[in-house]
Coordinates of C-alpha atoms in Angstrom, one line a residue:
X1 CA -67.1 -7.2 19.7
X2 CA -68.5 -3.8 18.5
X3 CA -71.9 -3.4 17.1
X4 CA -71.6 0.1 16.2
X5 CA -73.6 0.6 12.6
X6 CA -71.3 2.7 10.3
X7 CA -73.1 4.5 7.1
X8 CA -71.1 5.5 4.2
X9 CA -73.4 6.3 1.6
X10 CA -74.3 9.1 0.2
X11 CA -77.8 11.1 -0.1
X12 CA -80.7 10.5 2.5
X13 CA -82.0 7.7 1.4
X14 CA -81.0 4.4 2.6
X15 CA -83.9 1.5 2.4
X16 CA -84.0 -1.5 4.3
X17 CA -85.3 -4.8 1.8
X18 CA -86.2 -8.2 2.4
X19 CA -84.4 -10.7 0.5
X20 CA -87.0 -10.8 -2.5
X21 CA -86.5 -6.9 -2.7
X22 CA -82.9 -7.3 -3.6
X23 CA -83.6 -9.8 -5.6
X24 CA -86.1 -7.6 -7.5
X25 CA -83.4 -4.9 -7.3
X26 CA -81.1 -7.0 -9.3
X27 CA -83.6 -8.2 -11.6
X28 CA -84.9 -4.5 -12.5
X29 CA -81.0 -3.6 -13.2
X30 CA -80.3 -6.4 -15.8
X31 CA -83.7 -6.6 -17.6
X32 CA -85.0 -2.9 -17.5
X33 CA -81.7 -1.1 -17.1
X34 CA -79.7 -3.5 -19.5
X35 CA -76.4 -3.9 -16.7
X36 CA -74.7 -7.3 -17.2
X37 CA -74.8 -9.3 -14.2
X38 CA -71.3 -10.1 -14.2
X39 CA -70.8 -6.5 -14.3
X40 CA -72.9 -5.6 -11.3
X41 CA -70.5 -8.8 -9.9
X42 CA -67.3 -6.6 -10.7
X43 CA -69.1 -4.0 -9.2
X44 CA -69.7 -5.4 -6.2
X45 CA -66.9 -7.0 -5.6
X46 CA -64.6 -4.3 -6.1
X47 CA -66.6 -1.5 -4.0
X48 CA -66.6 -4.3 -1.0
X49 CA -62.8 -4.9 -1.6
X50 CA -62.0 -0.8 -1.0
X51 CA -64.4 -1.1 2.0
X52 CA -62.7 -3.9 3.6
X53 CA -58.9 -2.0 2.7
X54 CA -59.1 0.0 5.9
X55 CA -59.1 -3.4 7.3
X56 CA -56.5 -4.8 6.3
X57 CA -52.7 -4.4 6.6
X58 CA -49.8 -5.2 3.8
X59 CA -48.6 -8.1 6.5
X60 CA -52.0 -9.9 6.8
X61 CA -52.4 -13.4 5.8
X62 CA -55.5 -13.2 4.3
X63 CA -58.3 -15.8 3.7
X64 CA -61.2 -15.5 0.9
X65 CA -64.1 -18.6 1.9
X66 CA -66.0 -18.8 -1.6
X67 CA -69.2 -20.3 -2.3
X68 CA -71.5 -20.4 -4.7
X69 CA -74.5 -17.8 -6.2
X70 CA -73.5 -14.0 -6.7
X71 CA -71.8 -14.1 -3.0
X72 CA -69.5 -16.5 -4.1
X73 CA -68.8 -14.7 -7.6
X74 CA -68.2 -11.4 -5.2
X75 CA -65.6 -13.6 -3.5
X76 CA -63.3 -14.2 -6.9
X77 CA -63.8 -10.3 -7.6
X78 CA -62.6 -9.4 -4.1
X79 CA -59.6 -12.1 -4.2
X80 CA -58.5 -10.8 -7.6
X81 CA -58.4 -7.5 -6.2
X82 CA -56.5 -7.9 -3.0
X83 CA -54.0 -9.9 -5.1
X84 CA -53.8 -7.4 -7.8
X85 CA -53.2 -4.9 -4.7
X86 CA -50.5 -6.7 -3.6
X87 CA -51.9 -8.8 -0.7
X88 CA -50.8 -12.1 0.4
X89 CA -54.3 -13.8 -0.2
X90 CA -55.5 -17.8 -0.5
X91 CA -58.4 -18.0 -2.2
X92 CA -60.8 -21.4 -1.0
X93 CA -63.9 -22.8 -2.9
X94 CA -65.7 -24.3 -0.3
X95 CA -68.7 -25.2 -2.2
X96 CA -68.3 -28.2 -5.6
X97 CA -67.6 -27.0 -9.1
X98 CA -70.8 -28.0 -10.6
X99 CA -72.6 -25.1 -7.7
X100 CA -70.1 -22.3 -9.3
X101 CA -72.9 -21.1 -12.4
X102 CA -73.6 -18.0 -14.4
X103 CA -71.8 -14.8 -12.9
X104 CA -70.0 -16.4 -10.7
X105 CA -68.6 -18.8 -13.6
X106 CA -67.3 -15.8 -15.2
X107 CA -65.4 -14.1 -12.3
X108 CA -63.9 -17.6 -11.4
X109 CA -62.8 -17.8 -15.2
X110 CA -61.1 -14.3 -14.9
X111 CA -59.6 -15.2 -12.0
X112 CA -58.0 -18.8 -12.9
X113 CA -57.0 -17.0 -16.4
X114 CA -55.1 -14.3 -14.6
X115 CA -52.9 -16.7 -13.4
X116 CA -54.5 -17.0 -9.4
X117 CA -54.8 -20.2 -8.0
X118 CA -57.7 -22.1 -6.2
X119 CA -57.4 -23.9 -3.3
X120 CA -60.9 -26.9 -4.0
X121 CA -61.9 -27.9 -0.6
X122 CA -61.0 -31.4 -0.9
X123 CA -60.0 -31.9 3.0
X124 CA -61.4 -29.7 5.6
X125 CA -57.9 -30.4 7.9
X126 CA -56.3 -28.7 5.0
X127 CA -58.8 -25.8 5.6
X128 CA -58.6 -25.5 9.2
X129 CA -55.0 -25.3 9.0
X130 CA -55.0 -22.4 6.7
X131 CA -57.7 -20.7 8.6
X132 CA -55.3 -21.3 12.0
X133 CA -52.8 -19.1 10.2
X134 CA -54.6 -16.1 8.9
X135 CA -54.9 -12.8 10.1
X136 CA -58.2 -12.3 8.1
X137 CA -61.1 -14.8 7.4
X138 CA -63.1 -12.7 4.4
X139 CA -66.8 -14.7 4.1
X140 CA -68.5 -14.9 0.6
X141 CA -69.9 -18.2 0.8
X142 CA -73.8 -17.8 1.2
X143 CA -75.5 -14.9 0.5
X144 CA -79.2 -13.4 1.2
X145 CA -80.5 -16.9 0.2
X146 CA -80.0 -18.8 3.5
X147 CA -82.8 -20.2 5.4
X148 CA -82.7 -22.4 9.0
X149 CA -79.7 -24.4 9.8
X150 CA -76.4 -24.7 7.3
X151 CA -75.4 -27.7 5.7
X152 CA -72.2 -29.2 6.0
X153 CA -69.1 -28.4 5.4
X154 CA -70.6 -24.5 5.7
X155 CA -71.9 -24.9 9.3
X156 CA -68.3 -26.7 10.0
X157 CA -66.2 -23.8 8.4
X158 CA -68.8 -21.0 10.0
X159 CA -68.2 -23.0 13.7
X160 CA -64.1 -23.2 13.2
X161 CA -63.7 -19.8 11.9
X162 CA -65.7 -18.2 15.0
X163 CA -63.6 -19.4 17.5
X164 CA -60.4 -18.0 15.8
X165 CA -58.9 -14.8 16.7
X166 CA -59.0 -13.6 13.5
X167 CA -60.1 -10.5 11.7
X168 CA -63.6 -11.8 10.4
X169 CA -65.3 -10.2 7.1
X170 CA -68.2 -10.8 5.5
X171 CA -69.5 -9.8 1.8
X172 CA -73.2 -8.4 2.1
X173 CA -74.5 -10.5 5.0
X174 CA -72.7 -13.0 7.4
X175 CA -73.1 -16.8 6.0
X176 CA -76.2 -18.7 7.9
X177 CA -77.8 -15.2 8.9
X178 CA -81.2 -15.1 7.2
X179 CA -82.3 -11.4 5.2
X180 CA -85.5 -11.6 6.4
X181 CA -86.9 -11.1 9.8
X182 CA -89.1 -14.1 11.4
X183 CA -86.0 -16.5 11.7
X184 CA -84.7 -17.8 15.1
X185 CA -83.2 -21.0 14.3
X186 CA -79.4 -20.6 12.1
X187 CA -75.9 -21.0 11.9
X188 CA -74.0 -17.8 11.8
X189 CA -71.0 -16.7 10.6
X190 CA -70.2 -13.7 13.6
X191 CA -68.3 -11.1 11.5
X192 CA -66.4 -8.3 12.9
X193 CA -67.6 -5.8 9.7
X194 CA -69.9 -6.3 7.2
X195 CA -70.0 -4.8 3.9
X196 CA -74.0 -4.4 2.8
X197 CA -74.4 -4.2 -0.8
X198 CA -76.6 -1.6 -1.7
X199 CA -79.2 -1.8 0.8
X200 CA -79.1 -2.7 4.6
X201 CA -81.7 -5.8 5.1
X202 CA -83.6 -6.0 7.6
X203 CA -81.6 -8.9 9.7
X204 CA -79.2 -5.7 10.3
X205 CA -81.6 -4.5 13.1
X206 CA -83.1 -7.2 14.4
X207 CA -81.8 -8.1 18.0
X208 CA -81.2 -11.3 17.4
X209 CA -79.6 -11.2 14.1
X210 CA -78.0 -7.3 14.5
X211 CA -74.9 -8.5 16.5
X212 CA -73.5 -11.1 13.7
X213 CA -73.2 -8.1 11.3
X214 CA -70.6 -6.3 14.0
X215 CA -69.6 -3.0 12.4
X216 CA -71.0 -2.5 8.7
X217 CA -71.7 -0.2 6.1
X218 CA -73.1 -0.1 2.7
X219 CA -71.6 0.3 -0.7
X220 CA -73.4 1.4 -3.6
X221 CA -73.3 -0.8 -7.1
X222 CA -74.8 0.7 -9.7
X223 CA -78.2 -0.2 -9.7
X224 CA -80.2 2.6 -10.9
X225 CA -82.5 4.0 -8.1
X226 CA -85.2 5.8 -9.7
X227 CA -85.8 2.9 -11.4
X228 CA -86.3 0.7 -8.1
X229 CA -89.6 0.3 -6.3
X230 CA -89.8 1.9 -3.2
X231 CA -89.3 -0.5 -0.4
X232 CA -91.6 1.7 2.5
X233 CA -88.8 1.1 5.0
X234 CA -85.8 3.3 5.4
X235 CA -83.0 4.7 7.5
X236 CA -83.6 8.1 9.2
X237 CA -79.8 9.7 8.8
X238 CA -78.6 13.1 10.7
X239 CA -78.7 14.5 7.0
X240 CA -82.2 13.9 7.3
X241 CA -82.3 15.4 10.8
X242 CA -80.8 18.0 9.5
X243 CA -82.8 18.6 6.2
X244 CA -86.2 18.5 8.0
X245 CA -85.2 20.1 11.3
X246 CA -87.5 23.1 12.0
X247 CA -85.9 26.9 12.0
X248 CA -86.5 29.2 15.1
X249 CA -87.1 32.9 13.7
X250 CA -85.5 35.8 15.1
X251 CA -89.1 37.3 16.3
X252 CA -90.5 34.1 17.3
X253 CA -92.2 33.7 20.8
X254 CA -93.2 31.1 23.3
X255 CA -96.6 30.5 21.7
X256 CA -94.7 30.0 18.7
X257 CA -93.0 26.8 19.3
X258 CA -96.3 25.1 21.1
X259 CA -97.8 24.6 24.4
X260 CA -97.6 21.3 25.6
X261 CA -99.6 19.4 28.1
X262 CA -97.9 16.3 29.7
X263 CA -100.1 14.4 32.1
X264 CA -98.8 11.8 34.9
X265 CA -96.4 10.9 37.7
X266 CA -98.1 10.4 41.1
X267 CA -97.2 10.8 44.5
X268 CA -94.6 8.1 44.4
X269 CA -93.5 8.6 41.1
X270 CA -92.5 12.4 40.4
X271 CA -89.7 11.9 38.4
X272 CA -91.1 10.4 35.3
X273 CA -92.8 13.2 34.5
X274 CA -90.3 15.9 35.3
X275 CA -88.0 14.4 33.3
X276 CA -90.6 14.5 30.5
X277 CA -91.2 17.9 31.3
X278 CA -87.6 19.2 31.6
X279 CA -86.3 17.1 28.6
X280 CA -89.3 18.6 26.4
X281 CA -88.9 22.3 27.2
X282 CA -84.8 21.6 26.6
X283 CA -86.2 20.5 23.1
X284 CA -87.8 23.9 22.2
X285 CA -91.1 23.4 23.5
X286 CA -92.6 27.2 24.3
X287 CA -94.5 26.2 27.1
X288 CA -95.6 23.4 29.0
X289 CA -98.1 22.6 31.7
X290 CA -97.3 19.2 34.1
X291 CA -100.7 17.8 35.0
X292 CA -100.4 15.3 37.7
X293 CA -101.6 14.8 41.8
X294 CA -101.0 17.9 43.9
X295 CA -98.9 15.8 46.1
X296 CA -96.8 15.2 43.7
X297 CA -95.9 18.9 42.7
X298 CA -93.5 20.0 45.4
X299 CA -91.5 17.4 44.1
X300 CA -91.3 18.2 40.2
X301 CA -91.0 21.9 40.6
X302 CA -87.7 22.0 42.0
X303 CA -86.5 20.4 39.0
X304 CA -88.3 21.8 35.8
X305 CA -88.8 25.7 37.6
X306 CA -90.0 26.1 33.3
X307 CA -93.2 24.5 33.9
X308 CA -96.9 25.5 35.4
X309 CA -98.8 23.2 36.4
X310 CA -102.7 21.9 36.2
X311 CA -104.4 20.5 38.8
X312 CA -105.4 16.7 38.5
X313 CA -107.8 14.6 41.5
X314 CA -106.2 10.8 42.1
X315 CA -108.2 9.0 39.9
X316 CA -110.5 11.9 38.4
X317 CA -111.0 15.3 36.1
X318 CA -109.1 15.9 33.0
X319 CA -107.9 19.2 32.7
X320 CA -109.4 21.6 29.4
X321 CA -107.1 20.2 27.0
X322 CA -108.6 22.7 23.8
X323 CA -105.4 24.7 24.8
X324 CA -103.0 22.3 24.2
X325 CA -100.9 21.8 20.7
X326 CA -100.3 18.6 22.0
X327 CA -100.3 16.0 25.2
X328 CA -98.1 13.3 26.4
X329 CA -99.8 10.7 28.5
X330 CA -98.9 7.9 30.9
X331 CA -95.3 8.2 32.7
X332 CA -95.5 7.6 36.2
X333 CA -99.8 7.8 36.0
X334 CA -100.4 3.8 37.5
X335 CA -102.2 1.5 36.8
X336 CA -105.3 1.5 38.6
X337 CA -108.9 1.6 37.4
X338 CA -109.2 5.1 38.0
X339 CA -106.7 5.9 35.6
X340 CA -107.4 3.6 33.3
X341 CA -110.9 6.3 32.9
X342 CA -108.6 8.9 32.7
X343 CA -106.7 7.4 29.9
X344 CA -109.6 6.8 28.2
X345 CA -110.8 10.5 28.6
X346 CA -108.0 12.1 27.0
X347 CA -108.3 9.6 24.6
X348 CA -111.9 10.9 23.6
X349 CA -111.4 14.3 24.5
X350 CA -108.0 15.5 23.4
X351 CA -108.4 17.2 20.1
X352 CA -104.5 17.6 19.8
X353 CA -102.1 15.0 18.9
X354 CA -101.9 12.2 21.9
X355 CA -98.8 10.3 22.8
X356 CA -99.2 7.5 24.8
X357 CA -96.0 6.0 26.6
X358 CA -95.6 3.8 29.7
X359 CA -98.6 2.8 32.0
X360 CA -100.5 4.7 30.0
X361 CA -99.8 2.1 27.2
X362 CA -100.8 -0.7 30.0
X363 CA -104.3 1.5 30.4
X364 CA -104.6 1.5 27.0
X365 CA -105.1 -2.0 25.8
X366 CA -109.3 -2.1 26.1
X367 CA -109.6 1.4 24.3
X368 CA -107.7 0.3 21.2
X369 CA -111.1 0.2 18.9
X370 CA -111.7 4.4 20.5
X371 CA -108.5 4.8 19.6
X372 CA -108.7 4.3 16.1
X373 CA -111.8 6.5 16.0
X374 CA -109.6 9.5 16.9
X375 CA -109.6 12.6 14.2
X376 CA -106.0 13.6 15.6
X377 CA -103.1 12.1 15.3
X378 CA -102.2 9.3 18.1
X379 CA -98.7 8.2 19.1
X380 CA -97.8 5.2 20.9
X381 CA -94.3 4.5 22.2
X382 CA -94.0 1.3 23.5
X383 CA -90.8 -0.9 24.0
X384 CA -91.1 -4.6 23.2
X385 CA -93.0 -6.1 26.1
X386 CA -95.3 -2.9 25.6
X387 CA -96.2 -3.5 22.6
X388 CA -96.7 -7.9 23.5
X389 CA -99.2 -6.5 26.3
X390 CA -100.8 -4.3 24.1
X391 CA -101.1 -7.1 21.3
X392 CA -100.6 -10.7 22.5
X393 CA -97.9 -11.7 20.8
X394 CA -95.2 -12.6 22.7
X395 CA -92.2 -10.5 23.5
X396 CA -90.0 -13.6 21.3
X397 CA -92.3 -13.4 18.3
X398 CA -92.3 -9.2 18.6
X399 CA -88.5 -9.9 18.6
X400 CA -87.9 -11.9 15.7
X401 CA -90.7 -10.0 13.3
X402 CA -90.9 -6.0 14.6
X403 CA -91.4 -4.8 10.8
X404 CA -94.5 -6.6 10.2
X405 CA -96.2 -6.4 13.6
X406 CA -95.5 -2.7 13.5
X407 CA -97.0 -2.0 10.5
X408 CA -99.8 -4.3 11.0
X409 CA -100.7 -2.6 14.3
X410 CA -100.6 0.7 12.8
X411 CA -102.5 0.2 9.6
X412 CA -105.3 -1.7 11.7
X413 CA -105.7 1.0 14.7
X414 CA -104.5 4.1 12.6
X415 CA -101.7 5.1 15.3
X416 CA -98.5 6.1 15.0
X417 CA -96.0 3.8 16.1
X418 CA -92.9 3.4 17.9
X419 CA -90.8 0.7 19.0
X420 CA -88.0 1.1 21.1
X421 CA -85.3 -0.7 21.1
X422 CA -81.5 -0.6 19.5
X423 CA -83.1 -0.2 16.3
X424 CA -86.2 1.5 17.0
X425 CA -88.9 1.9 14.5
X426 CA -91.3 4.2 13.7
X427 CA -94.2 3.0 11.6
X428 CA -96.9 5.4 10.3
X429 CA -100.9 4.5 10.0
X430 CA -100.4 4.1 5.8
X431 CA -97.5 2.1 6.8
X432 CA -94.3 3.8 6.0
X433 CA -91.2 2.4 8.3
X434 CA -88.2 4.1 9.3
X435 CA -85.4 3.4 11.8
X436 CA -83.1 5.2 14.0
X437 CA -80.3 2.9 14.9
X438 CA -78.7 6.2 17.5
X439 CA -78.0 5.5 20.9
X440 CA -76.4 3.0 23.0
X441 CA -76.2 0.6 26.0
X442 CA -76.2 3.6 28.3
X443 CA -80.2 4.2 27.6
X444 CA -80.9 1.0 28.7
X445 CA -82.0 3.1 32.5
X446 CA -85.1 3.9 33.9
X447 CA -86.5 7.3 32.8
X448 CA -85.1 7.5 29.5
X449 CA -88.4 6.1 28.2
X450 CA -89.4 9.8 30.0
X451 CA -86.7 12.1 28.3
X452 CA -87.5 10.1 24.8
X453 CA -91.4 11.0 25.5
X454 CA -90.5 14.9 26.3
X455 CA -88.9 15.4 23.4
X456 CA -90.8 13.8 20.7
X457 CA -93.8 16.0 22.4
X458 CA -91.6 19.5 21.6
X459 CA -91.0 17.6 18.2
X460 CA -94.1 17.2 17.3
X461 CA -95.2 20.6 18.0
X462 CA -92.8 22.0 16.3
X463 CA -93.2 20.2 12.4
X464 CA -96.3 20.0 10.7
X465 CA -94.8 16.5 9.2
X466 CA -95.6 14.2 12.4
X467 CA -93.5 11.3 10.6
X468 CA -90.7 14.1 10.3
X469 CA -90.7 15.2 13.8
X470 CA -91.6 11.4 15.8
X471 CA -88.2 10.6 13.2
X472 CA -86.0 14.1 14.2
X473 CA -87.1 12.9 18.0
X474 CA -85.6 9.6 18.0
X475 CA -82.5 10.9 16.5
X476 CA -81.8 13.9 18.7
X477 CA -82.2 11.2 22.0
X478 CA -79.9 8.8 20.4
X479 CA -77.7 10.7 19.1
X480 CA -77.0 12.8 22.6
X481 CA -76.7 9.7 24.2
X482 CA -73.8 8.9 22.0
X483 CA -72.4 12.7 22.2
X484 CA -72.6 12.2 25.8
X485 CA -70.4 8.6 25.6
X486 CA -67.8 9.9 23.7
X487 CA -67.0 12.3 25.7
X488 CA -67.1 12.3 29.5
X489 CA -69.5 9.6 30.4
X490 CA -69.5 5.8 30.2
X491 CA -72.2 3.4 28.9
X492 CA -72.3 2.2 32.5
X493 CA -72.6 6.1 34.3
X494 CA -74.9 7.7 31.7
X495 CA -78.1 8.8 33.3
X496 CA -81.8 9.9 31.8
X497 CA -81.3 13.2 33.5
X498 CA -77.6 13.6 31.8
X499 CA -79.3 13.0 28.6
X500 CA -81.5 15.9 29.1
X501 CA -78.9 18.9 29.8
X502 CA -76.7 16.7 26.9
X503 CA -79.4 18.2 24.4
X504 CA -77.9 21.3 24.3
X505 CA -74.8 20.2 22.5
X506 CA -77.2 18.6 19.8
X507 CA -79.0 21.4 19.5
X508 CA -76.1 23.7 19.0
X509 CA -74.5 21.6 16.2
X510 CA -77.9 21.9 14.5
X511 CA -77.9 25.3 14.7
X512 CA -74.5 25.8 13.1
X513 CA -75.6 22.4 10.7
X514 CA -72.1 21.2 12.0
X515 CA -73.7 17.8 13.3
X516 CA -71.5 15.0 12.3

């Protein structure tokens, strides 16, 4: 199955809720806004059905699974629909009459009086059988409001349909998959495509939850949105990338686009930092300076010829660093006690803004509290069992809840934050979330930790929004990766290195604002 994220919506702004959000969401629409709830229902209903169409062929036996609450009352809108369109369509209750209330009461009523049957799920045999013959299984029988295990029938239909070969749909979020993040144990409906009303939540990018969505995108309602409290956690879209992206003037110069400093690799580990060093002065970066062991140099200046280089002793001197526009720190340094004081120095003594990645991050777990007492900007970029070193919590619990240990981290040590992943998010010291879900499997190599490190560096140097440009740097890595797998490479083949002379086709599009 395909896990690909598909965006349909319109605009820049796409926030990511917790189940209570959308509920608030819907609450603020009927009370403040005066919209019916039955016709937010239609609404839904309808926009999901023309989502799923692409879907769906003329000669499909299709299957709606209805159940109660407004996913349920979705499901009668959406069955209506198909059969007003002319598909072949049995529409199942799954849940008793006396659960079918409010909205959803309504849209059942519409549908009975236009002359649709129900099938009540008096035998699940009778079910299965159905099910055994469809092409397409559509889900709307529990909504954002599941929590743990499923109760039967539900975790009986959810098991059955999974192992059918069937086109699987669901309404807003897969039945059994929790909204909210912190939730390990559930019963989960494994859909092919979702269609997200409104807003994406945040199950849609957590690992353990992401893959039961498949494909999805979101459809828009009708809920007003300057009416809607702002969530503090979005999307970061290539119309964003694009709308924020820093110009390059025509009399421009090397000093103009920032001299960066990049500190690390070793004797036997060169290549970290090269990469760093190549894939930052491939992202616009006007100069930069590799600061690393002077065994280490006839090694690395093969491969970024770009670059000067500043002397460092094994174990010793910081170079003057009141030069720099900004420093990277850690790829390839060790992890020794020696450089664990050199971490420690640049964190003190660099005046610029710091990113931290790789064993610098392991060096940096005892200077946490003279981190936070840092006038410039800091940057950390750790992946998940980074970030449980750095914190204690263990890699499962970082897994399951990587909004709120994010944001807590940042808030308390006034960093910058970003955690890699498939969904990586990037969490500033007030707190404000976003997430770049670019990239593929093909990243998952040694040294693209290093590419991601250079280019957020030429980023940063480049926009005087740090948010904006640690954002744009995620992007233009994720987004070359997938450049680089639809054409010519293979999720299996793709290298950090490819991913670096892959920026110039990024960076091209941007320039004609033909990125897609």
């Amino acid at each position: 199955m395909s896990h690909t994220i598909v965006m349909r919506v319109g605009g820049n702004e796409l926030d990511i809720v917790t189940a209570q959000e959308m509920y608030e969401r819907d609450r603020v629409a009927v009370e403040t806004a005066g919209l019916e709830g039955n016709i937010l229902m239609e609404n839904a209903g309808r926009a999901v059905t023309y989502d799923f169409l692409p879907h769906l062929s003329s000669a499909d036996k299709i299957v709606v699974l209805i159940g109660a609450g407004n996913n349920g009352g979705d499901g009668f809108v959406i069955a209506r629909t198909l059969l007003n369109l002319g598909y072949n369509v049995e529409a199942w209750q799954v849940v008793p009459d006396a659960k079918i209330k409010g909205d959803a009461q309504v849209h059942k009523r519409i549908f009975q009086a236009s002359g649709h049957p129900i099938e009540p799920l008096m035998n699940l045999e009778d079910l299965k059988a159905s099910l055994s013959r469809a092409d397409v299984c559509i889900d709307a029988m529990l909504g954002i409001g599941a929590k743990g295990r499923l109760k039967e029938p539900l975790a009986e239909i959810v098991r059955y349909c999974n192992q059918l070969s069937m086109l699987r749909l669901s309404v807003d979020i897969p039945t059994g998959v929790p909204a909210d993040e912190g939730i390990d144990e559930f019963d989960g409906f494994s859909a092919h495509y979702t269609s997200v009303i409104e807003a994406p939540k945040m199950s849609a990018f957590l690992q353990h939850t992401q893959p039961f969505y498949g494909d999805w995108s979101v459809v828009e309602i009708g809920i007003p949105k300057q009416m809607i409290p702002d969530a503090g956690r979005r999307t970061w879209e290539m119309d964003d990338l694009k709308r924020t992206f820093p110009g390059r003037g025509d009399h421009s110069h090397k000093g103009t686009h920032g001299k960066g400093l990049i500190a690390g690799g070793s004797r036997l580990m060169p290549g970290s930092v090269a990469m760093a060093a190549r894939a930052a002065l491939r992202s616009g970066a006007g100069l930069v300076a590799v600061a690393t062991e002077e065994e280490a140099v006839p090694s690395i200046s093969p491969f970024v010829q770009e670059a000067t280089f500043v002397k460092r002793e094994y174990g010793g001197q910081v170079p003057s660093l009141s030069d720099y526009d900004g420093v990277a720190l850690g790829m390839g340094i060790g992890r020794e006690e020696p450089e664990e004081k050199l971490v420690g120095q640049f964190v003190r003594q660099c005046d610029s803004p710091l990113l931290v990645d790789a064993d610098g991050l392991y060096l940096l777990k005892g200077l946490l509290d003279e981190l936070s007492a840092r006038e410039a900007p800091a940057v950390l970029t750790p992946h998940p069992g980074e970030f449980s070193h750095l914190t204690g919590v263990p890699i499962k619990e970082v897994l399951q809840s990587p909004f709120s240990y994010t944001r807590e981290f940042a808030r308390r040590y006034g960093v910058y934050l970003i955690l890699k992943g498939p969904s990586t998010i990037i969490t500033s010291p007030d707190g404000e979330q976003r997430v770049d879900h670019s990239g593929n499997s093909g990243l998952a190599k040694g040294g693209s930790g290093d590419v991601l490190s250079g280019i957020l560096l030429a980023m940063m140097m480049q926009n005087d929004n740090l948010m904006d440009a640690l954002s744009n740097g995620c992007l233009i890595h994720g987004h070359t990766a997938d450049l680089l797998v639809q054409d010519g490479h293979s999720k299996v083949d793709l290298l950090a290195s490819d991913v670096i002379e892959g920026l110039s086709r990024t960076f091209r599009a941007l320039s004609s604002s033909s990125i897609s």
